[in-house]
PDB file of C-alpha atoms in Angstrom:
ATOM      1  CA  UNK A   1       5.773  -0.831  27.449  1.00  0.00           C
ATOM      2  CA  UNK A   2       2.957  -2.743  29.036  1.00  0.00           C
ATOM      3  CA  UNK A   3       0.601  -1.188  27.063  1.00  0.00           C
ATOM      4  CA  UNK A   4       2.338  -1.960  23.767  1.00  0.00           C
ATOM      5  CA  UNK A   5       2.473  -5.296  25.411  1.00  0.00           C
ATOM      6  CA  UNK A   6      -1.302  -5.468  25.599  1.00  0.00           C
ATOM      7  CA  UNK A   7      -2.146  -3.944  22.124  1.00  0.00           C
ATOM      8  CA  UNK A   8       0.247  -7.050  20.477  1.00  0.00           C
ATOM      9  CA  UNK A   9      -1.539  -9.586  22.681  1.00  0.00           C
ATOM     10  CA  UNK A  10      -4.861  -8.177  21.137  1.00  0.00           C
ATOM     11  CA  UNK A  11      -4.075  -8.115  17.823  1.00  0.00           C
ATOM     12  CA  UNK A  12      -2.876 -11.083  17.911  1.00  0.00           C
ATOM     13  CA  UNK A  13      -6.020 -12.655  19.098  1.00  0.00           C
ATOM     14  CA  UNK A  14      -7.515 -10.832  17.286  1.00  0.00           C
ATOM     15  CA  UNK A  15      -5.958 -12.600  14.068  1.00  0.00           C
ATOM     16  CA  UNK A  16      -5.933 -15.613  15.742  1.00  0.00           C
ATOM     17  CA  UNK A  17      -9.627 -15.905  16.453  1.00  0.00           C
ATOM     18  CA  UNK A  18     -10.372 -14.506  12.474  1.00  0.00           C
ATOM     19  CA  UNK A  19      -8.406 -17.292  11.184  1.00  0.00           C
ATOM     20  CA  UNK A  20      -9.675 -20.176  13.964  1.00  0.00           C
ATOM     21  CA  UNK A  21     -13.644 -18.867  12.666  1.00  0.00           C
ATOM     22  CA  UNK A  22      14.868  -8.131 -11.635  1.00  0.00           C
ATOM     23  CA  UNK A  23      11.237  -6.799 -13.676  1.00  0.00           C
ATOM     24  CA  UNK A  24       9.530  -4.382 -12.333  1.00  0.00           C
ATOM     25  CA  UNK A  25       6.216  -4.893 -14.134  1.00  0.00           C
ATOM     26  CA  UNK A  26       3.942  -8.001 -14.988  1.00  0.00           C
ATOM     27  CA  UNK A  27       5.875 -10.673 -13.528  1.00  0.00           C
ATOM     28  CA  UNK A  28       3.659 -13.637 -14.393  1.00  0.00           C
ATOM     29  CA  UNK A  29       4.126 -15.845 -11.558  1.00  0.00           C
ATOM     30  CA  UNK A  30       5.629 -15.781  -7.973  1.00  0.00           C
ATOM     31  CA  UNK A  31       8.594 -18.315  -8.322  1.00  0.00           C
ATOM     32  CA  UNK A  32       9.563 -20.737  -5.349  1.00  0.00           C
ATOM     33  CA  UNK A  33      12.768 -21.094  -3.920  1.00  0.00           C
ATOM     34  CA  UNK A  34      14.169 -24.853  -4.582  1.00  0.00           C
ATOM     35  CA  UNK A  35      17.714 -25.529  -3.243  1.00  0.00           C
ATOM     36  CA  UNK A  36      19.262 -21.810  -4.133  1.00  0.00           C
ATOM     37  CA  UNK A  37      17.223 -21.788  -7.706  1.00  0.00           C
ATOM     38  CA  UNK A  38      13.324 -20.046  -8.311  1.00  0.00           C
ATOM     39  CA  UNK A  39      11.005 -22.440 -10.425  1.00  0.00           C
ATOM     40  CA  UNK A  40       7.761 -21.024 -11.404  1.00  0.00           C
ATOM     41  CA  UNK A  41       4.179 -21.471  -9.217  1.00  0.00           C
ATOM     42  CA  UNK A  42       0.815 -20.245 -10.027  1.00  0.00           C
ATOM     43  CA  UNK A  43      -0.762 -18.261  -7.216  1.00  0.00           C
ATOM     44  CA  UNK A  44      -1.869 -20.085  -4.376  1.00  0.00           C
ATOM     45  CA  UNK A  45      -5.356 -18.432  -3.331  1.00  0.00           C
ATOM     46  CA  UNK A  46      -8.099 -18.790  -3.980  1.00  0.00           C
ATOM     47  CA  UNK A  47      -7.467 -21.771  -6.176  1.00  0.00           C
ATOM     48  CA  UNK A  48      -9.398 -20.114  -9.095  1.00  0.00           C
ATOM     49  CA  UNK A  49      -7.088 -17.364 -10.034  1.00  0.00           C
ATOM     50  CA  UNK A  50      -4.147 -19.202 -10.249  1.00  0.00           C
ATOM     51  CA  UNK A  51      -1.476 -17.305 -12.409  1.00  0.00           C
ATOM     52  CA  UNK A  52      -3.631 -14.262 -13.317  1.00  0.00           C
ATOM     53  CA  UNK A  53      -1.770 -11.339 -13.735  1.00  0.00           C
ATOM     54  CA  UNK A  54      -4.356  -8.841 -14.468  1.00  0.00           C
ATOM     55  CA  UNK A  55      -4.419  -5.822 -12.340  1.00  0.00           C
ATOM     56  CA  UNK A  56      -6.824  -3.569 -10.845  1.00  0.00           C
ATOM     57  CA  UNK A  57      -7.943  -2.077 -13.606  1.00  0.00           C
ATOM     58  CA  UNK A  58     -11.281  -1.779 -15.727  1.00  0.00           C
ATOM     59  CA  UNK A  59     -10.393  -4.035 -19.182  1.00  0.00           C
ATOM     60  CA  UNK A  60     -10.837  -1.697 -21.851  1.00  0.00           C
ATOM     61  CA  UNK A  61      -9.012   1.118 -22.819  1.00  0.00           C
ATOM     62  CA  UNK A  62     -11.979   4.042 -22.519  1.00  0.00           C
ATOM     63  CA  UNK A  63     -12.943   2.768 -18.823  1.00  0.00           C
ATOM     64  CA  UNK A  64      -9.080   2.576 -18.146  1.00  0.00           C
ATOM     65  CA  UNK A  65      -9.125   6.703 -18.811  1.00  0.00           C
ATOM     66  CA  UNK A  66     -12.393   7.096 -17.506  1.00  0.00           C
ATOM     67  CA  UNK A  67     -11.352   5.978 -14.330  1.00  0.00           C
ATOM     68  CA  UNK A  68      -8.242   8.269 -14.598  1.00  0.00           C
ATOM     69  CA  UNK A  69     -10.250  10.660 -15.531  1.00  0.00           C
ATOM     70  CA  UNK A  70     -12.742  10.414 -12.699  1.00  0.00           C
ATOM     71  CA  UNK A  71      -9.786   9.823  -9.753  1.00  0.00           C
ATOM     72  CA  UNK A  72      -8.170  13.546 -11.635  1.00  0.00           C
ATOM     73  CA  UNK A  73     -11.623  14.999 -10.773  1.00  0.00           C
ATOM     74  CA  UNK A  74     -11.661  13.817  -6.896  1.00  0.00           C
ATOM     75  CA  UNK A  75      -8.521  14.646  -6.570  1.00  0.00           C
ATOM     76  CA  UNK A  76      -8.824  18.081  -6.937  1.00  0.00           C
ATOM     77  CA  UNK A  77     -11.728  18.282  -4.131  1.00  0.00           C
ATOM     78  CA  UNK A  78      -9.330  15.897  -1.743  1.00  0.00           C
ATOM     79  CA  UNK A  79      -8.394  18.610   0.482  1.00  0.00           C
ATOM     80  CA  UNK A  80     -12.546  19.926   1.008  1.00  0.00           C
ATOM     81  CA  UNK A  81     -13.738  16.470   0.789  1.00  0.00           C
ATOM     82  CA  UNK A  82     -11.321  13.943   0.978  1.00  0.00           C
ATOM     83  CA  UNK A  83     -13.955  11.033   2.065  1.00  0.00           C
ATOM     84  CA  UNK A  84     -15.446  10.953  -1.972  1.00  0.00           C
ATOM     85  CA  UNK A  85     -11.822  10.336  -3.103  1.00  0.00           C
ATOM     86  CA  UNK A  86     -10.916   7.767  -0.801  1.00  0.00           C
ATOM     87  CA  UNK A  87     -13.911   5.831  -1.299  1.00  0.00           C
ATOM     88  CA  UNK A  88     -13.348   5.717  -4.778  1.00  0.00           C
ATOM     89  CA  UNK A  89      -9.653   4.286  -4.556  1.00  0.00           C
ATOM     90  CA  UNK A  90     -11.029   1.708  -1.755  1.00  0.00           C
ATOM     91  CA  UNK A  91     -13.873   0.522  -3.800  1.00  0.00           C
ATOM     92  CA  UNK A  92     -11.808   0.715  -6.979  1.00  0.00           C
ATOM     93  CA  UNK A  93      -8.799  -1.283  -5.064  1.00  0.00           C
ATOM     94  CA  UNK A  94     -11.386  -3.840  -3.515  1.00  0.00           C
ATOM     95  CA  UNK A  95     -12.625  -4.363  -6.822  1.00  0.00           C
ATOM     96  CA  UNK A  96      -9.613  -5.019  -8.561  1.00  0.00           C
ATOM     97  CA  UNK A  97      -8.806  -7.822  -5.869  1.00  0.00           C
ATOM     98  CA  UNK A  98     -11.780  -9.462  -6.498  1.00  0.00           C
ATOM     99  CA  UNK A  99     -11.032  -9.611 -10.485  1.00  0.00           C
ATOM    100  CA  UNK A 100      -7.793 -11.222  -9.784  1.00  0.00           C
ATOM    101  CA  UNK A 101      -8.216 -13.529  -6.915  1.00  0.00           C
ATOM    102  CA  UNK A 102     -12.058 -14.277  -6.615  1.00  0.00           C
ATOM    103  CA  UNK A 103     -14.143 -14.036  -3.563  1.00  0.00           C
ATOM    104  CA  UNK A 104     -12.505 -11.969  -0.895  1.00  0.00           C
ATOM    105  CA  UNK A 105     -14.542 -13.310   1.865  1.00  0.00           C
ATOM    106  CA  UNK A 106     -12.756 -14.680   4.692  1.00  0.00           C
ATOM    107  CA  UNK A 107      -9.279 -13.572   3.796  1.00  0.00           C
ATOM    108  CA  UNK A 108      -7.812 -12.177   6.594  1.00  0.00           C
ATOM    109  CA  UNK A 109      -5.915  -9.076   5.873  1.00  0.00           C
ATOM    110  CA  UNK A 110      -3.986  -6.424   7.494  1.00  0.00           C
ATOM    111  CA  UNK A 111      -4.940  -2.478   6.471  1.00  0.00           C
ATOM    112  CA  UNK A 112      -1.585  -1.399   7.232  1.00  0.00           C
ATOM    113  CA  UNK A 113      -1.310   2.688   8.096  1.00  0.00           C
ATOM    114  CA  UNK A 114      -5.800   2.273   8.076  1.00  0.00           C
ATOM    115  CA  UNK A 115      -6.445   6.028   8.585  1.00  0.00           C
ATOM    116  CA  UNK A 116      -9.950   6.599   9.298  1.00  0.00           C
ATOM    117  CA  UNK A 117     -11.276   3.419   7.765  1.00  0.00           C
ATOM    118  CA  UNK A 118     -11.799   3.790   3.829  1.00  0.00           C
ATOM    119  CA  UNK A 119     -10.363   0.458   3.086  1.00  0.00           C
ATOM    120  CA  UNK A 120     -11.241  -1.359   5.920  1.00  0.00           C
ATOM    121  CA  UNK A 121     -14.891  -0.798   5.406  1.00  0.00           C
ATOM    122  CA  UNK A 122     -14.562  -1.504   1.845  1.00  0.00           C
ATOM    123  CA  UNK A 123     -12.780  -5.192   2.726  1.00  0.00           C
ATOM    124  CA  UNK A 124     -14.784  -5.723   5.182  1.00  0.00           C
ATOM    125  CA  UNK A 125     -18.240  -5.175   2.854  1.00  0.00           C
ATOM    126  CA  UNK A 126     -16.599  -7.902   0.320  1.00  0.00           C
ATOM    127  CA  UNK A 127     -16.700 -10.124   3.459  1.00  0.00           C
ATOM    128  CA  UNK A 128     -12.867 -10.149   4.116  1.00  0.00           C
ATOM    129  CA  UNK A 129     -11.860 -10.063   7.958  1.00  0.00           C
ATOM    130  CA  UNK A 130      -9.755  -6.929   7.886  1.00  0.00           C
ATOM    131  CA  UNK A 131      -7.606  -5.426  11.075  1.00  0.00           C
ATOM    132  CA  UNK A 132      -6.694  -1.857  10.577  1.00  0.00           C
ATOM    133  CA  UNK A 133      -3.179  -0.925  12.033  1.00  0.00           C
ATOM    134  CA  UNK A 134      -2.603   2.714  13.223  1.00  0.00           C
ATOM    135  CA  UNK A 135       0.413   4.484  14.610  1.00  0.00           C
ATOM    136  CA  UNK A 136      -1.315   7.772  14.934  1.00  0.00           C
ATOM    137  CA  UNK A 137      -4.569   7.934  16.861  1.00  0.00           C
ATOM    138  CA  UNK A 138      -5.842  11.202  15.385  1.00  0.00           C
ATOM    139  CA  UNK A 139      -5.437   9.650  12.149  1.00  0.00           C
ATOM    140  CA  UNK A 140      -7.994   7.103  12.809  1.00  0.00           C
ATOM    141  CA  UNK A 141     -10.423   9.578  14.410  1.00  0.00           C
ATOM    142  CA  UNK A 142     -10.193  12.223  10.508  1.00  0.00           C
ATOM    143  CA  UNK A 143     -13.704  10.674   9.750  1.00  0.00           C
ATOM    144  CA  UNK A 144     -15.237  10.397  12.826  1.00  0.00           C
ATOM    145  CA  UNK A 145     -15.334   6.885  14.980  1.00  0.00           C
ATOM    146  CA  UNK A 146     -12.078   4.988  14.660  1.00  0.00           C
ATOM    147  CA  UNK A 147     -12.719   1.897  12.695  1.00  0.00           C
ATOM    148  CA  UNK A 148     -13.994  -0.895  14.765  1.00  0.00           C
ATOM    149  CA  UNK A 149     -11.374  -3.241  15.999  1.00  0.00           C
ATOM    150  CA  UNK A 150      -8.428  -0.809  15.361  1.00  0.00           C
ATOM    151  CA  UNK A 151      -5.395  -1.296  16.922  1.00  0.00           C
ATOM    152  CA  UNK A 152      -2.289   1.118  17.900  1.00  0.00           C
ATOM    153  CA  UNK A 153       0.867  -0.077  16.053  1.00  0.00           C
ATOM    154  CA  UNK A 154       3.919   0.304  14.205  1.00  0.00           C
ATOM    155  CA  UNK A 155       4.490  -0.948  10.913  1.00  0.00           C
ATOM    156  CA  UNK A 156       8.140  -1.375  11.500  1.00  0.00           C
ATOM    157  CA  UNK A 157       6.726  -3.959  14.825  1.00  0.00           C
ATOM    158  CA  UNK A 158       3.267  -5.157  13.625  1.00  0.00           C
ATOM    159  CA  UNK A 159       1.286  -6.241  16.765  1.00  0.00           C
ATOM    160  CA  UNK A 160       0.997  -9.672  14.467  1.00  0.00           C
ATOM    161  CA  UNK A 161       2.103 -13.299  14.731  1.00  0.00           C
ATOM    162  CA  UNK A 162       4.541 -14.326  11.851  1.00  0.00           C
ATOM    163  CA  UNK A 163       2.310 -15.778   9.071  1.00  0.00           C
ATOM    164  CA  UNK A 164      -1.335 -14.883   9.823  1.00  0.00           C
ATOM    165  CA  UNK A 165      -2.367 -13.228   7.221  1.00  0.00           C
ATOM    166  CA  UNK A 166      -3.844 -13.869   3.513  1.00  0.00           C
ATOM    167  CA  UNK A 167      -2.767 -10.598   2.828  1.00  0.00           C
ATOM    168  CA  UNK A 168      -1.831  -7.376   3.905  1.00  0.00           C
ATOM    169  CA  UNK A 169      -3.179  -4.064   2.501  1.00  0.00           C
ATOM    170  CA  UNK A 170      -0.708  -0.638   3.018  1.00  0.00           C
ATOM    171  CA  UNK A 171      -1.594   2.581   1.067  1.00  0.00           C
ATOM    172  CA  UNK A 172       0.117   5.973   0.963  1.00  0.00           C
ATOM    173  CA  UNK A 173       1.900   4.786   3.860  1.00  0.00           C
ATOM    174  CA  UNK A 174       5.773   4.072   3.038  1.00  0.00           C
ATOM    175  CA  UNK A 175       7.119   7.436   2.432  1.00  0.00           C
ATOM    176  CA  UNK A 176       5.870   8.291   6.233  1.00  0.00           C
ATOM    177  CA  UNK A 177       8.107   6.149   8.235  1.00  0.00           C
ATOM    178  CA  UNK A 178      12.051   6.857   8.369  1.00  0.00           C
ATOM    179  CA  UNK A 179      12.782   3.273   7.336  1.00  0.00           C
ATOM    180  CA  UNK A 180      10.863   1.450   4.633  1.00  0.00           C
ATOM    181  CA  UNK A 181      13.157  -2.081   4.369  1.00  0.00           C
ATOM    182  CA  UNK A 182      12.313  -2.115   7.945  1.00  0.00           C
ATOM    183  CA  UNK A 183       8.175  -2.317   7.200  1.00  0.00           C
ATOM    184  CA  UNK A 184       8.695  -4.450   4.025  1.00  0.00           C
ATOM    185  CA  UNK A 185      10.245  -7.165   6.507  1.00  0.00           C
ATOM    186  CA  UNK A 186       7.142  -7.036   8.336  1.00  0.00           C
ATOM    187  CA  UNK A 187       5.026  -7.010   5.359  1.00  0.00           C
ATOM    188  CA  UNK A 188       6.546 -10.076   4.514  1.00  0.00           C
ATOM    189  CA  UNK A 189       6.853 -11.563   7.867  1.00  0.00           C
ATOM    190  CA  UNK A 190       2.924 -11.708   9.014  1.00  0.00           C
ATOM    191  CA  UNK A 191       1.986 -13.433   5.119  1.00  0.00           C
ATOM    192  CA  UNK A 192       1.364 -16.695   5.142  1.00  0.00           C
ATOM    193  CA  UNK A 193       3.177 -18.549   2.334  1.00  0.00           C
ATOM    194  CA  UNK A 194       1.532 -17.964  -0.739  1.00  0.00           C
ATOM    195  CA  UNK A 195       0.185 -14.292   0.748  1.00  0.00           C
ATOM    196  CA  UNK A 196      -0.773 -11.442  -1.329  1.00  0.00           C
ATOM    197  CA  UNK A 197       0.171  -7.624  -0.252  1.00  0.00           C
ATOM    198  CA  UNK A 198      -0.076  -4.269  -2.166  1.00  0.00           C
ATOM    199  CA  UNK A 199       1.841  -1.340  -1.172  1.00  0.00           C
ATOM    200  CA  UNK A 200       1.641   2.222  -2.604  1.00  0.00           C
ATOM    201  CA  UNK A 201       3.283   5.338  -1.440  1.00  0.00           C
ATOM    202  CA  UNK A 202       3.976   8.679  -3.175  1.00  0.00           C
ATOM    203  CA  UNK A 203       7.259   8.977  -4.421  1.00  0.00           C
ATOM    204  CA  UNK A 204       9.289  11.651  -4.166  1.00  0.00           C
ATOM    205  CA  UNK A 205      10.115  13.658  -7.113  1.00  0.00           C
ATOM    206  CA  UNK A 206       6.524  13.045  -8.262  1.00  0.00           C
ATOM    207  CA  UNK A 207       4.269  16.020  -8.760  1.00  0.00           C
ATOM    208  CA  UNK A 208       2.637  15.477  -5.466  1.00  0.00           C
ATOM    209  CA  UNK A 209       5.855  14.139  -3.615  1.00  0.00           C
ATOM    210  CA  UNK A 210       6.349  17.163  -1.520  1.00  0.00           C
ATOM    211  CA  UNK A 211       2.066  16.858  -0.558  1.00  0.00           C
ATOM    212  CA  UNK A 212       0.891  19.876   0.723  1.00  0.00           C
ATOM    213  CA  UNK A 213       4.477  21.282   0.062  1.00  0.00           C
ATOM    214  CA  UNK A 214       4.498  20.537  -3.689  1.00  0.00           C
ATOM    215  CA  UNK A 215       5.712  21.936  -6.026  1.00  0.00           C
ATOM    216  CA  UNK A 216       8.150  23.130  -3.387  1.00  0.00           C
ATOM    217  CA  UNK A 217       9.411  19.938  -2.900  1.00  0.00           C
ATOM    218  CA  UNK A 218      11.045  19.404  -6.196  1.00  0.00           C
ATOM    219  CA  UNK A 219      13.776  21.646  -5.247  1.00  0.00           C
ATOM    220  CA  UNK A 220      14.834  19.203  -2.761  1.00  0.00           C
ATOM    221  CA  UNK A 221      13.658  18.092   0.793  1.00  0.00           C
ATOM    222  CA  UNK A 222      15.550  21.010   2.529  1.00  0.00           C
ATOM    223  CA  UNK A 223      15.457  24.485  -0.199  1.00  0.00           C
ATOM    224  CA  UNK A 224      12.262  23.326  -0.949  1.00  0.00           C
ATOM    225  CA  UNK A 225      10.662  23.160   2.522  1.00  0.00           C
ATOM    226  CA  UNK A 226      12.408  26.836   3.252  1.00  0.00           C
ATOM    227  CA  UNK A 227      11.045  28.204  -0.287  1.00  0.00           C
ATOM    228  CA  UNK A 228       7.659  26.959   0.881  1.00  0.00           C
ATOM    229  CA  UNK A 229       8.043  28.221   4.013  1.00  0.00           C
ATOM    230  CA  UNK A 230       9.033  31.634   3.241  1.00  0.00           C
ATOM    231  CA  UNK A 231       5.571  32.097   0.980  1.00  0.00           C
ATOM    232  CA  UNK A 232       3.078  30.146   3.135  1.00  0.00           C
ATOM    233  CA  UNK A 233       4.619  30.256   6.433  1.00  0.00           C
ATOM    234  CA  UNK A 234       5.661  27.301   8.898  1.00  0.00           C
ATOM    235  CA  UNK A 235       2.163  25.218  10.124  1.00  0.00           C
ATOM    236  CA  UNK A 236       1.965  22.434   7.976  1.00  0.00           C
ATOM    237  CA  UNK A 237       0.821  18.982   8.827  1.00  0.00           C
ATOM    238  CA  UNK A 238       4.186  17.329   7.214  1.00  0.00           C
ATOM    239  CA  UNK A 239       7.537  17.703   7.835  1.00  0.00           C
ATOM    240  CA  UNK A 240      10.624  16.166   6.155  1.00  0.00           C
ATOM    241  CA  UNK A 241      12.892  13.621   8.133  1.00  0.00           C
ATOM    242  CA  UNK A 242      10.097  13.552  10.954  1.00  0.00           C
ATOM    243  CA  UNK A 243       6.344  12.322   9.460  1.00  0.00           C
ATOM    244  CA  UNK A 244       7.263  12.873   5.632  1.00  0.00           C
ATOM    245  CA  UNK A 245      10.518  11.169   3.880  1.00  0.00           C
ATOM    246  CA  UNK A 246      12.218  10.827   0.714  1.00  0.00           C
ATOM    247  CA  UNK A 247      10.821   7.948  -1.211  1.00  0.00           C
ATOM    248  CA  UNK A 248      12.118   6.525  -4.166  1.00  0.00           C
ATOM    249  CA  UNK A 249      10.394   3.836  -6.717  1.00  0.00           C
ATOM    250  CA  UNK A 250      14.375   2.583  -7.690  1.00  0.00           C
ATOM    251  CA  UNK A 251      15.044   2.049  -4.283  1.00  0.00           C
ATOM    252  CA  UNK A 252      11.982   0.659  -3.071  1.00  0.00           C
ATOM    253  CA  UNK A 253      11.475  -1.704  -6.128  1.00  0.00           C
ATOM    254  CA  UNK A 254      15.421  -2.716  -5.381  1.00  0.00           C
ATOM    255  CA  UNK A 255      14.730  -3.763  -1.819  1.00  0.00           C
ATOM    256  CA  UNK A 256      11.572  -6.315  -3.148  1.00  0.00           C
ATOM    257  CA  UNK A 257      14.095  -7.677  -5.467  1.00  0.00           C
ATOM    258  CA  UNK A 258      16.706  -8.345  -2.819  1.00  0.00           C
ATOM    259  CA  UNK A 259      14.113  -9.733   0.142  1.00  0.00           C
ATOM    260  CA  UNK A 260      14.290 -13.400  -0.085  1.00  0.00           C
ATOM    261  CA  UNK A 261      10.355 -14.159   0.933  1.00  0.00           C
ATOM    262  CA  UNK A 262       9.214 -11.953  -1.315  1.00  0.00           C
ATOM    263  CA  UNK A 263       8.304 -11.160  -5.272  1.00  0.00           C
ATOM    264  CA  UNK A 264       6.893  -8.742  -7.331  1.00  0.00           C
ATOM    265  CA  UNK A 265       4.082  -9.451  -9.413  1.00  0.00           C
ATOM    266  CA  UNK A 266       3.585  -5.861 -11.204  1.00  0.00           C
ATOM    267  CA  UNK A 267       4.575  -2.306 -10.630  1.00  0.00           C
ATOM    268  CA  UNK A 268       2.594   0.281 -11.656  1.00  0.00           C
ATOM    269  CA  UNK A 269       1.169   4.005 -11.213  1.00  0.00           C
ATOM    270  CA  UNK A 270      -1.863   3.602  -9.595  1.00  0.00           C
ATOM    271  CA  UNK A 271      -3.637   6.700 -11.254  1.00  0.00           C
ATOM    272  CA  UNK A 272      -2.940   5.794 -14.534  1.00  0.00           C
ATOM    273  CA  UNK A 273      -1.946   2.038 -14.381  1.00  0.00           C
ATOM    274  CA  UNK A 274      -2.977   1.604 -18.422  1.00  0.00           C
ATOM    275  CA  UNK A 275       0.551   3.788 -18.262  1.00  0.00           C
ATOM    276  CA  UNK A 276       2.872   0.477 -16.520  1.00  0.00           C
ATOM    277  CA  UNK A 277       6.042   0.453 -19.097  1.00  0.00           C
ATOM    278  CA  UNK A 278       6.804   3.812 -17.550  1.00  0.00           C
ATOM    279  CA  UNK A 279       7.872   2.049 -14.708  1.00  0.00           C
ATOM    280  CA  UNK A 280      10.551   0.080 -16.451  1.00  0.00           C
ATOM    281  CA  UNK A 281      12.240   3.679 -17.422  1.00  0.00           C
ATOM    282  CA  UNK A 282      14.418   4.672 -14.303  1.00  0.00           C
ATOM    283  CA  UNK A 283      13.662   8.505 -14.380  1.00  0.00           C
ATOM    284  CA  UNK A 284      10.380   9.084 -15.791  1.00  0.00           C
ATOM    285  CA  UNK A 285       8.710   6.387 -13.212  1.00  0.00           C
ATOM    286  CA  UNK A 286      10.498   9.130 -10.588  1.00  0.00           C
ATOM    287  CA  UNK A 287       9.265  12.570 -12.307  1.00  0.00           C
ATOM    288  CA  UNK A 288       5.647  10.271 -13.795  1.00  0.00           C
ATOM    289  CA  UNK A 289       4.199   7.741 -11.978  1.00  0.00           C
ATOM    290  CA  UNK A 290       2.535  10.159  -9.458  1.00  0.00           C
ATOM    291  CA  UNK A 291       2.004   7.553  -6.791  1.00  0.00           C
ATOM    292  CA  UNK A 292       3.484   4.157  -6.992  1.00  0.00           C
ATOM    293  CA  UNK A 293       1.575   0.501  -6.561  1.00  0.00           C
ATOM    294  CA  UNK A 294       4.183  -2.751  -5.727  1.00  0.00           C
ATOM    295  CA  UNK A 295       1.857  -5.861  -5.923  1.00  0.00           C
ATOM    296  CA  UNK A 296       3.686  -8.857  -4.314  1.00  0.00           C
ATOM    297  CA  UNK A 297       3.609 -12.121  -3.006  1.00  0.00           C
ATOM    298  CA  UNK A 298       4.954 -14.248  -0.133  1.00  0.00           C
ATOM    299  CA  UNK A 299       7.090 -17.202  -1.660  1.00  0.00           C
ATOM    300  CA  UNK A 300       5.829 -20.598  -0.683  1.00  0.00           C
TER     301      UNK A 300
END
């Protein structure tokens, strides 16, 4: 308990001291709660990107593919060298931030579930003051070092004070912890009004839903883990209803729409995101999408 004590004190001075120094896809602008009714606002930082909705994407249509293309070709190599794939997605997602808001230096985010570091560093060399958030040590240690200024913590109690953050940063994270509403409340509670997040997860009855499991997986979380089993025998890293859960887009994508600090600004699969309107199609965004990317905002 102390300890836990300690590691919220720290990361909270930690923050502290940074800041001192309905639709599913393209929702064009993060409305503001007036007296019970929404009115529309442009996006409140930086300044210069007010009401962009253009994701993190390359513009045209052949670097749109090529990129799907290239991510397709990591992919496959994740497992013998999963560093080249997750640089990739961190420089492509740090990228893409930059195209729609501008300048990232001096935002103060959150990498929420950091891992060993890939999107920290990535922030952090666009100038952004980044604290990585870990729940499992020997997650942070896969690369090597743990990222500087890590900090032990659960996403459903981030060691945060309410409303420090520009914005908060949580990939391949959600379908690891037993209750997801519970972490989107604390997305939304360490924003600052006008805050920007981005969550992505794996969904479920995607072909990778089941990770090292798949295609196992799509027989459901219980045959599917015995089937697996049976053939490749019981030591694998991920186990369903203890480190791995079920994880729908529907559900998730419901929850956003219900939370009253929150909106959605575009949902999309983050592999192919040139492929969006699939997301507006109930099933196929479930059996599709691959992995799923919620980009929100914090009403003002």
């Amino acid at each position: 308990m102390g300890a836990a004590r300690d590691r919220r004190r720290t990361a909270d001075a930690h923050v502290a001291g940074r800041a001192r120094a309905g639709r599913d896809v393209h929702v064009a602008a993060c409305p503001r709660r007036v007296r019970g009714r929404a009115r529309p606002r442009a996006h409140a930082w930086p300044p210069s990107a007010a009401g962009s909705v253009r994701g993190s994407v390359p513009v045209t249509a052949r670097a749109q593919v090529a990129r799907t293309v290239e991510l397709w070709r990591l992919f496959r190599n994740e497992r013998d060298d999963p560093g080249a794939f997750y640089r990739r997605l961190a420089a492509d997602a740090v990228a893409g931030f930059e195209r729609r808001y501008g300048s990232l230096a001096g935002a103060r985010i959150a990498d929420v579930g950091c891992g060993p570091g890939y999107y920290t560093d990535a922030f952090r060399a666009a100038g952004a003051q980044v604290l990585p958030v870990e729940y499992d040590p020997d997650e942070l240690r896969l690369a090597g070092e743990a990222p500087a200024g890590a900090v032990l913590g659960d996403a459903e109690r981030l060691p945060i004070r309410s409303g420090a953050l520009d914005g908060v940063f949580c990939s391949n994270m959600l379908e690891h912890t037993p209750r997801p509403a519970t972490v989107i409340d604390e997305l939304a509670r360490v924003l600052r009004p006008g805050g920007w997040g981005y969550l992505s997860f794996t969904n479920w009855y995607s072909p990778w839903g089941g990770h090292e499991m798949s295609p196992y997986h799509l027989l459901g979380p219980e045959r599917g883990v015995r089937w697996y089993e049976r053939r490749h025998g019981t030591d694998h890293k991920h186990r369903v209803g203890e480190n791995l859960f079920v994880t729908h887009i529907g559900d998730t994508v419901r929850t956003f729409q219900r939370h009253p600090d929150l909106c959605i600004r575009r949902v999309e699969p983050r592999y192919y995101p040139w492929a969006a309107p699939i997301m507006k199609v109930p099933v196929a965004r479930e059996l599709l999408a691959w992995n799923c990317v919620i980009r929100f905002e914090r009403r003002r």
